[in-house]
Amino acid sequence: MTSALPPAEEKSQFVQTMFGEIADRYDLANHLLSGGLDFLWRRRAARLIRGWQPGRILDLATGSGDLALTLRRACPEASVIGADFCPPMLSVARRKGLKHLVAADGLQLPFSDAAFDAVTIAFGLRNMASWPGALAEMRRILHPGGHVLILDFSVPLPPLRWIYRPYLHHVLPRVAALLTGKKAAYDYLGDSIEQFPQGPAMCVMLEDAGFEEPLCEPLSGGIVSLYTARRV
């Protein structure tokens, strides 16, 4: 099978263009293709963040802003800023009422060192041109003792894996094509999930980036994983 992943040197432009093309239908596709589970995943993430009582939160790769909005409701005393490098996605987030939005590349964030108490990224690290580079930037802008939370897709263990992989690579792209008109974006989704570090591998990557106490919490049978760690 031919991979839908772009060459490494073209990944940033590919991802930016892809999300720009599906921005207006992105939320609808997410809600339908996840069966509404995406609401539960964001709520779980927000409960963890609320327990840390952060004053300033950056939602990186905020996209259409759904996680930032969930965080704003869960942490009303905190300042929540959303950052993304795709202008059409930021426009969708702005229409939802998010005011604190910044156009920014996750590998070169326009924030000072130790500017935030928590950094979140939902379904975005996988799309970065450099995972270690993005984690290094997250660490840089976190206050010592601050937390990072990563929410992303993963491949579940058998027997669910045997059902999930055919859905991911064959059913989902075809349904998504009807919803968005962009089947290629969801062919990329499946291949990028297969390639992305999961479970212990992601925890090791977090430690290598200078974080401590990495934890992985599988959600919905392992089709999504929630990672947390603390900045040293």
Phi, psi and omega in degrees: 000134179285133180286143176269003182282137178283162172302150186306320184288348180252001190296315183301312181294320179300312182294317180299315179294315182301311181290329175298324182285332183252007188307314186290340181247004187299311182296315180301314179299315180301312184295317183287315185288336177267357184065027180082000180293337181299331176295318180293321180297317180292322179295321178297315178300316182295325178295320178295315180299317180301324179295337179277346179052054180284151176269325180229126182238134170252123172262101184277147186053048187295338177059235180278002171088009185297317180291319179301319178295320178296320178294321180298321178289321183284331184234068187297339180274348184269155170270122182247121179244135176254137179229139179201155181256011181246103183305318179298325177292320177297326178296320177296315179299320181295321179295337178278353178107005176281123184259329185267082182235142182227132173279115186203146174274132182297344179267352179214073186282137184273046180234150180287164177301143175057036184277342187231155176267337179210142174235129177243151173209117183249116176059032182237327181301321180303332183268357181287147180294332178221113178293313177299323179296319179293319178295323178296320177293320177299317179296318182301318185273357178272139173293143176309130185091352178287168187241150170245143175229125181241126177242123180203166180289153175214171180259120184290165176284159173300151004274349181299327180303324184294333177271321187293317184297314175301321178297314184297318188263344185236311183284308185303313180299326181287319177293317179299325179298324178291326183280322188244342185077010185230076180299324184300326180297327183267341165295317176299319181305309182299314182292323180291327177294318180298325185277336189289137177300138185226153175058233182303325181296320178290323178297320176297319179297322177296317178296318179297333180275359177099017176260159177232165180056046178290138179229147176237126177241105176292139178239149177052048177077006179101006177285344174225146175233142179245120182249138174228152177199164182243139180287131178289000000 
